PDB file of C-alpha atoms and ligand atoms in Angstrom:
ATOM      1  CA  MET W   1      23.913  -0.761 185.487  1.00  0.00           C
ATOM      2  CA  ASP W   2      20.884   0.777 183.866  1.00  0.00           C
ATOM      3  CA  THR W   3      18.355  -1.432 185.311  1.00  0.00           C
ATOM      4  CA  LEU W   4      15.980   0.504 187.437  1.00  0.00           C
ATOM      5  CA  ARG W   5      13.065  -1.957 187.759  1.00  0.00           C
ATOM      6  CA  VAL W   6      13.141  -5.502 188.770  1.00  0.00           C
ATOM      7  CA  ALA W   7      10.226  -7.594 189.202  1.00  0.00           C
ATOM      8  CA  LEU W   8      10.034 -11.117 190.757  1.00  0.00           C
ATOM      9  CA  ILE W   9       7.358 -13.595 189.295  1.00  0.00           C
ATOM     10  CA  GLY W  10       6.702 -16.988 190.024  1.00  0.00           C
ATOM     11  CA  PHE W  11       4.261 -19.319 191.864  1.00  0.00           C
ATOM     12  CA  MET W  12       2.794 -18.930 195.355  1.00  0.00           C
ATOM     13  CA  GLY W  13       5.452 -20.179 197.437  1.00  0.00           C
ATOM     14  CA  CYS W  14       8.716 -19.591 195.192  1.00  0.00           C
ATOM     15  CA  GLY W  15      10.233 -17.211 197.563  1.00  0.00           C
ATOM     16  CA  LYS W  16       9.173 -13.397 196.298  1.00  0.00           C
ATOM     17  CA  SER W  17       8.519 -12.101 199.092  1.00  0.00           C
ATOM     18  CA  THR W  18      11.275 -13.321 201.085  1.00  0.00           C
ATOM     19  CA  VAL W  19      14.152 -13.002 198.106  1.00  0.00           C
ATOM     20  CA  GLY W  20      12.558  -9.499 197.425  1.00  0.00           C
ATOM     21  CA  PRO W  21      13.870  -7.375 200.325  1.00  0.00           C
ATOM     22  CA  VAL W  22      17.417  -9.300 200.013  1.00  0.00           C
ATOM     23  CA  LEU W  23      17.712  -8.377 196.612  1.00  0.00           C
ATOM     24  CA  ALA W  24      16.650  -4.701 197.276  1.00  0.00           C
ATOM     25  CA  ARG W  25      19.252  -4.346 200.070  1.00  0.00           C
ATOM     26  CA  ARG W  26      21.827  -5.795 197.512  1.00  0.00           C
ATOM     27  CA  LEU W  27      21.195  -3.541 194.918  1.00  0.00           C
ATOM     28  CA  GLY W  28      20.235  -0.298 197.203  1.00  0.00           C
ATOM     29  CA  TYR W  29      16.776  -0.711 195.831  1.00  0.00           C
ATOM     30  CA  ALA W  30      13.255  -0.035 197.589  1.00  0.00           C
ATOM     31  CA  PHE W  31      10.993  -3.396 197.852  1.00  0.00           C
ATOM     32  CA  VAL W  32       7.581  -3.215 197.125  1.00  0.00           C
ATOM     33  CA  ASP W  33       5.260  -6.500 198.071  1.00  0.00           C
ATOM     34  CA  LEU W  34       2.518  -5.905 195.528  1.00  0.00           C
ATOM     35  CA  ASP W  35       0.002  -7.812 197.716  1.00  0.00           C
ATOM     36  CA  SER W  36       0.835  -5.663 201.061  1.00  0.00           C
ATOM     37  CA  ASP W  37       0.598  -2.660 198.568  1.00  0.00           C
ATOM     38  CA  ILE W  38      -2.895  -3.689 197.670  1.00  0.00           C
ATOM     39  CA  GLN W  39      -3.734  -4.475 201.289  1.00  0.00           C
ATOM     40  CA  THR W  40      -2.936  -0.963 202.310  1.00  0.00           C
ATOM     41  CA  VAL W  41      -4.440   0.726 199.750  1.00  0.00           C
ATOM     42  CA  SER W  42      -7.648  -0.670 199.793  1.00  0.00           C
ATOM     43  CA  GLY W  43      -7.582  -1.227 203.523  1.00  0.00           C
ATOM     44  CA  ARG W  44      -8.724  -4.978 203.077  1.00  0.00           C
ATOM     45  CA  THR W  45      -6.998  -8.269 203.208  1.00  0.00           C
ATOM     46  CA  ILE W  46      -6.371  -9.901 199.996  1.00  0.00           C
ATOM     47  CA  GLN W  47      -8.683 -12.666 201.458  1.00  0.00           C
ATOM     48  CA  GLU W  48     -11.194 -10.025 202.080  1.00  0.00           C
ATOM     49  CA  ILE W  49     -11.122  -8.710 198.724  1.00  0.00           C
ATOM     50  CA  PHE W  50     -11.616 -12.132 197.070  1.00  0.00           C
ATOM     51  CA  LYS W  51     -14.567 -12.898 199.443  1.00  0.00           C
ATOM     52  CA  GLU W  52     -16.343  -9.779 199.437  1.00  0.00           C
ATOM     53  CA  ASP W  53     -15.511  -8.922 195.834  1.00  0.00           C
ATOM     54  CA  GLY W  54     -14.284 -11.523 193.975  1.00  0.00           C
ATOM     55  CA  GLU W  55     -11.357 -12.514 191.947  1.00  0.00           C
ATOM     56  CA  SER W  56     -11.705 -10.179 188.869  1.00  0.00           C
ATOM     57  CA  ALA W  57     -12.053  -7.178 191.440  1.00  0.00           C
ATOM     58  CA  PHE W  58      -8.673  -8.218 192.831  1.00  0.00           C
ATOM     59  CA  ARG W  59      -7.076  -8.415 189.459  1.00  0.00           C
ATOM     60  CA  ALA W  60      -8.419  -4.819 188.661  1.00  0.00           C
ATOM     61  CA  LEU W  61      -6.611  -3.865 191.726  1.00  0.00           C
ATOM     62  CA  GLU W  62      -3.548  -5.883 191.029  1.00  0.00           C
ATOM     63  CA  SER W  63      -3.071  -4.252 187.523  1.00  0.00           C
ATOM     64  CA  GLU W  64      -3.987  -0.707 188.837  1.00  0.00           C
ATOM     65  CA  ARG W  65      -1.087  -1.152 191.386  1.00  0.00           C
ATOM     66  CA  LEU W  66       1.509  -2.694 189.058  1.00  0.00           C
ATOM     67  CA  SER W  67       0.985   0.049 186.803  1.00  0.00           C
ATOM     68  CA  GLN W  68       1.700   2.631 189.697  1.00  0.00           C
ATOM     69  CA  TYR W  69       5.134   1.304 189.686  1.00  0.00           C
ATOM     70  CA  ALA W  70       5.814   0.790 186.042  1.00  0.00           C
ATOM     71  CA  CYS W  71       7.957   4.047 186.030  1.00  0.00           C
ATOM     72  CA  ALA W  72       9.441   4.227 189.252  1.00  0.00           C
ATOM     73  CA  SER W  73      13.298   3.930 189.740  1.00  0.00           C
ATOM     74  CA  ASP W  74      15.539   1.627 192.023  1.00  0.00           C
ATOM     75  CA  ILE W  75      12.947  -0.418 192.809  1.00  0.00           C
ATOM     76  CA  VAL W  76      12.261  -4.422 193.091  1.00  0.00           C
ATOM     77  CA  VAL W  77       8.575  -5.334 193.089  1.00  0.00           C
ATOM     78  CA  ALA W  78       7.184  -8.571 193.745  1.00  0.00           C
ATOM     79  CA  PRO W  79       3.833  -9.113 192.275  1.00  0.00           C
ATOM     80  CA  GLY W  80       1.423 -12.144 193.101  1.00  0.00           C
ATOM     81  CA  GLY W  81       1.762 -15.183 191.339  1.00  0.00           C
ATOM     82  CA  GLY W  82      -1.245 -14.499 189.138  1.00  0.00           C
ATOM     83  CA  VAL W  83      -0.053 -11.082 187.777  1.00  0.00           C
ATOM     84  CA  VAL W  84       1.025 -12.898 184.575  1.00  0.00           C
ATOM     85  CA  ILE W  85      -2.640 -13.952 183.545  1.00  0.00           C
ATOM     86  CA  ALA W  86      -3.600 -10.663 182.226  1.00  0.00           C
ATOM     87  CA  GLU W  87      -1.861  -9.748 178.849  1.00  0.00           C
ATOM     88  CA  ALA W  88      -1.776  -5.979 180.204  1.00  0.00           C
ATOM     89  CA  ASN W  89       0.305  -6.780 182.928  1.00  0.00           C
ATOM     90  CA  ARG W  90       2.359  -8.991 180.874  1.00  0.00           C
ATOM     91  CA  SER W  91       3.059  -6.237 178.643  1.00  0.00           C
ATOM     92  CA  ILE W  92       3.857  -3.730 181.572  1.00  0.00           C
ATOM     93  CA  LEU W  93       6.333  -6.379 182.864  1.00  0.00           C
ATOM     94  CA  ARG W  94       8.061  -7.198 179.488  1.00  0.00           C
ATOM     95  CA  ARG W  95       8.406  -3.427 178.666  1.00  0.00           C
ATOM     96  CA  GLN W  96       8.914  -1.648 181.867  1.00  0.00           C
ATOM     97  CA  PHE W  97      10.877  -4.583 184.154  1.00  0.00           C
ATOM     98  CA  HIS W  98      13.677  -6.750 184.318  1.00  0.00           C
ATOM     99  CA  VAL W  99      11.804  -9.839 185.091  1.00  0.00           C
ATOM    100  CA  VAL W 100      12.976 -12.652 187.241  1.00  0.00           C
ATOM    101  CA  TYR W 101      11.131 -15.828 187.092  1.00  0.00           C
ATOM    102  CA  LEU W 102      11.666 -17.598 190.581  1.00  0.00           C
ATOM    103  CA  ARG W 103      11.041 -20.912 189.210  1.00  0.00           C
ATOM    104  CA  ALA W 104      10.434 -23.698 191.765  1.00  0.00           C
ATOM    105  CA  LYS W 105       9.382 -27.700 191.420  1.00  0.00           C
ATOM    106  CA  ALA W 106       5.671 -28.321 192.309  1.00  0.00           C
ATOM    107  CA  SER W 107       7.091 -30.568 195.072  1.00  0.00           C
ATOM    108  CA  THR W 108       8.993 -27.712 196.854  1.00  0.00           C
ATOM    109  CA  LEU W 109       5.799 -25.350 196.158  1.00  0.00           C
ATOM    110  CA  ALA W 110       3.448 -28.182 197.747  1.00  0.00           C
ATOM    111  CA  ASP W 111       5.827 -28.283 200.854  1.00  0.00           C
ATOM    112  CA  ARG W 112       5.894 -24.658 201.427  1.00  0.00           C
ATOM    113  CA  LEU W 113       2.314 -23.895 200.961  1.00  0.00           C
ATOM    114  CA  ARG W 114       0.614 -26.896 202.860  1.00  0.00           C
ATOM    115  CA  SER W 115       0.358 -25.300 206.081  1.00  0.00           C
ATOM    116  CA  GLU W 116      -0.949 -21.929 204.562  1.00  0.00           C
ATOM    117  CA  ALA W 117      -3.181 -23.305 201.666  1.00  0.00           C
ATOM    118  CA  GLU W 118      -6.511 -22.724 203.685  1.00  0.00           C
ATOM    119  CA  HIS W 119      -5.437 -19.246 203.903  1.00  0.00           C
ATOM    120  CA  ARG W 120      -5.135 -18.683 200.301  1.00  0.00           C
ATOM    121  CA  PRO W 121      -8.152 -18.084 198.041  1.00  0.00           C
ATOM    122  CA  LEU W 122      -6.891 -19.780 195.053  1.00  0.00           C
ATOM    123  CA  LEU W 123      -5.897 -23.164 197.235  1.00  0.00           C
ATOM    124  CA  ALA W 124      -8.277 -23.346 199.878  1.00  0.00           C
ATOM    125  CA  GLY W 125     -10.607 -26.471 199.438  1.00  0.00           C
ATOM    126  CA  TYR W 126      -8.611 -28.309 196.549  1.00  0.00           C
ATOM    127  CA  PRO W 127      -6.435 -30.883 196.923  1.00  0.00           C
ATOM    128  CA  LEU W 128      -3.177 -29.204 197.146  1.00  0.00           C
ATOM    129  CA  GLU W 129      -0.990 -30.998 194.545  1.00  0.00           C
ATOM    130  CA  GLU W 130      -3.399 -31.197 191.963  1.00  0.00           C
ATOM    131  CA  ARG W 131      -4.219 -27.511 192.292  1.00  0.00           C
ATOM    132  CA  ILE W 132      -0.733 -26.600 192.016  1.00  0.00           C
ATOM    133  CA  ALA W 133      -0.219 -28.474 188.886  1.00  0.00           C
ATOM    134  CA  ARG W 134      -3.439 -27.248 187.263  1.00  0.00           C
ATOM    135  CA  LEU W 135      -2.694 -23.762 188.078  1.00  0.00           C
ATOM    136  CA  MET W 136       1.259 -24.334 186.989  1.00  0.00           C
ATOM    137  CA  SER W 137      -0.185 -25.526 183.615  1.00  0.00           C
ATOM    138  CA  GLU W 138      -2.117 -22.704 182.804  1.00  0.00           C
ATOM    139  CA  ARG W 139       0.718 -20.194 183.821  1.00  0.00           C
ATOM    140  CA  SER W 140       4.162 -21.662 183.251  1.00  0.00           C
ATOM    141  CA  ALA W 141       4.385 -20.411 179.416  1.00  0.00           C
ATOM    142  CA  LEU W 142       3.323 -16.985 180.694  1.00  0.00           C
ATOM    143  CA  TYR W 143       6.350 -16.990 183.344  1.00  0.00           C
ATOM    144  CA  ASP W 144       8.488 -18.139 180.832  1.00  0.00           C
ATOM    145  CA  GLU W 145       7.003 -15.531 178.198  1.00  0.00           C
ATOM    146  CA  VAL W 146       8.056 -12.505 179.939  1.00  0.00           C
ATOM    147  CA  ALA W 147      10.761 -13.411 182.333  1.00  0.00           C
ATOM    148  CA  SER W 148      14.061 -11.803 181.374  1.00  0.00           C
ATOM    149  CA  GLN W 149      15.932 -14.285 183.619  1.00  0.00           C
ATOM    150  CA  ILE W 150      15.028 -17.563 185.107  1.00  0.00           C
ATOM    151  CA  VAL W 151      16.310 -18.837 188.409  1.00  0.00           C
ATOM    152  CA  ASP W 152      15.779 -22.247 189.539  1.00  0.00           C
ATOM    153  CA  VAL W 153      15.084 -21.687 193.400  1.00  0.00           C
ATOM    154  CA  ASP W 154      14.835 -25.340 194.734  1.00  0.00           C
ATOM    155  CA  GLY W 155      17.246 -25.686 197.507  1.00  0.00           C
ATOM    156  CA  LYS W 156      18.805 -22.413 197.606  1.00  0.00           C
ATOM    157  CA  SER W 157      19.017 -19.731 200.322  1.00  0.00           C
ATOM    158  CA  PRO W 158      17.180 -16.246 199.300  1.00  0.00           C
ATOM    159  CA  HIS W 159      20.855 -14.626 199.717  1.00  0.00           C
ATOM    160  CA  ALA W 160      22.366 -17.127 197.102  1.00  0.00           C
ATOM    161  CA  ILE W 161      19.103 -16.445 194.931  1.00  0.00           C
ATOM    162  CA  ALA W 162      19.598 -12.698 195.450  1.00  0.00           C
ATOM    163  CA  GLU W 163      23.254 -12.933 194.348  1.00  0.00           C
ATOM    164  CA  GLU W 164      22.491 -15.161 191.121  1.00  0.00           C
ATOM    165  CA  ILE W 165      19.767 -12.271 190.270  1.00  0.00           C
ATOM    166  CA  ALA W 166      22.073  -9.719 190.881  1.00  0.00           C
ATOM    167  CA  GLY W 167      24.586 -11.421 188.935  1.00  0.00           C
ATOM    168  CA  GLY W 168      22.481 -11.518 185.951  1.00  0.00           C
ATOM    169  CA  LEU W 169      21.720  -7.536 185.924  1.00  0.00           C
ATOM    170  CA  GLU W 170      25.519  -6.606 186.282  1.00  0.00           C
ATOM    171  CA  PRO W 171      28.007  -6.866 183.111  1.00  0.00           C
ATOM    172  CA  ALA W 172      30.125  -9.588 183.569  1.00  0.00           C
TER     173      ALA W 172
HETATM  174  C1  S3P J   1      -2.221 -15.435 193.839  1.00  0.00           C
HETATM  175  C2  S3P J   1      -1.075 -15.346 194.612  1.00  0.00           C
HETATM  176  C3  S3P J   1      -1.126 -14.490 195.826  1.00  0.00           C
HETATM  177  C4  S3P J   1      -2.092 -13.521 195.952  1.00  0.00           C
HETATM  178  C5  S3P J   1      -3.512 -14.119 195.616  1.00  0.00           C
HETATM  179  C6  S3P J   1      -3.605 -15.000 194.296  1.00  0.00           C
HETATM  180  C7  S3P J   1      -2.149 -16.068 192.459  1.00  0.00           C
HETATM  181  O1  S3P J   1       0.061 -14.159 195.962  1.00  0.00           O
HETATM  182  O2  S3P J   1      -1.769 -12.412 194.979  1.00  0.00           O
HETATM  183  O3  S3P J   1      -3.722 -14.532 196.482  1.00  0.00           O
HETATM  184  O4  S3P J   1      -3.088 -15.908 191.854  1.00  0.00           O
HETATM  185  O5  S3P J   1      -1.237 -16.765 192.438  1.00  0.00           O
HETATM  186  P1  S3P J   1       1.690 -14.625 195.992  1.00  0.00           P
HETATM  187  O6  S3P J   1       2.102 -15.106 194.997  1.00  0.00           O
HETATM  188  O7  S3P J   1       2.656 -13.833 196.801  1.00  0.00           O
HETATM  189  O8  S3P J   1       1.392 -15.517 197.187  1.00  0.00           O
END
């Protein structure tokens, strides 16, 4: 198998951070959660970065950290759901990664995000279902555009999703 880098993309709540470590173990790769990485490097939480410096500062950090992993080997990276907004990020993803879009129904996302929406800078203060629909309408074509593989995740366990991804990486 010559895939050295896998990126898991998809909307907040699609399971990137839970599937990622399972997939990484399955492949014998390292796992990087890009939001955790940004927090470690900046010494601040994602919420603090949004609050103190705004979304564009967060996006700049996100792009910088993504590019750090563009040449790493044997790695599964899970960036935040908004990574596809910037064309430069999409270009890195397309060129450097096997990109797996974890596609979830809006109702699944809403169920998973309801209890934590107030802690997420892009969801806090909005009616949840409307906000998800709005952001998905802006992003779903971008997820499709960069995806090498699309996996529908509704009702599936992290293990089953990881196996499906691994099956798509390995020659039949
Ligand atoms: C964001 C998703 C979050 C985080 C930030 C912005 C987005 O990551 O990067 O709050 O724009 O969708 P997760 O998708 O890992 O929750």
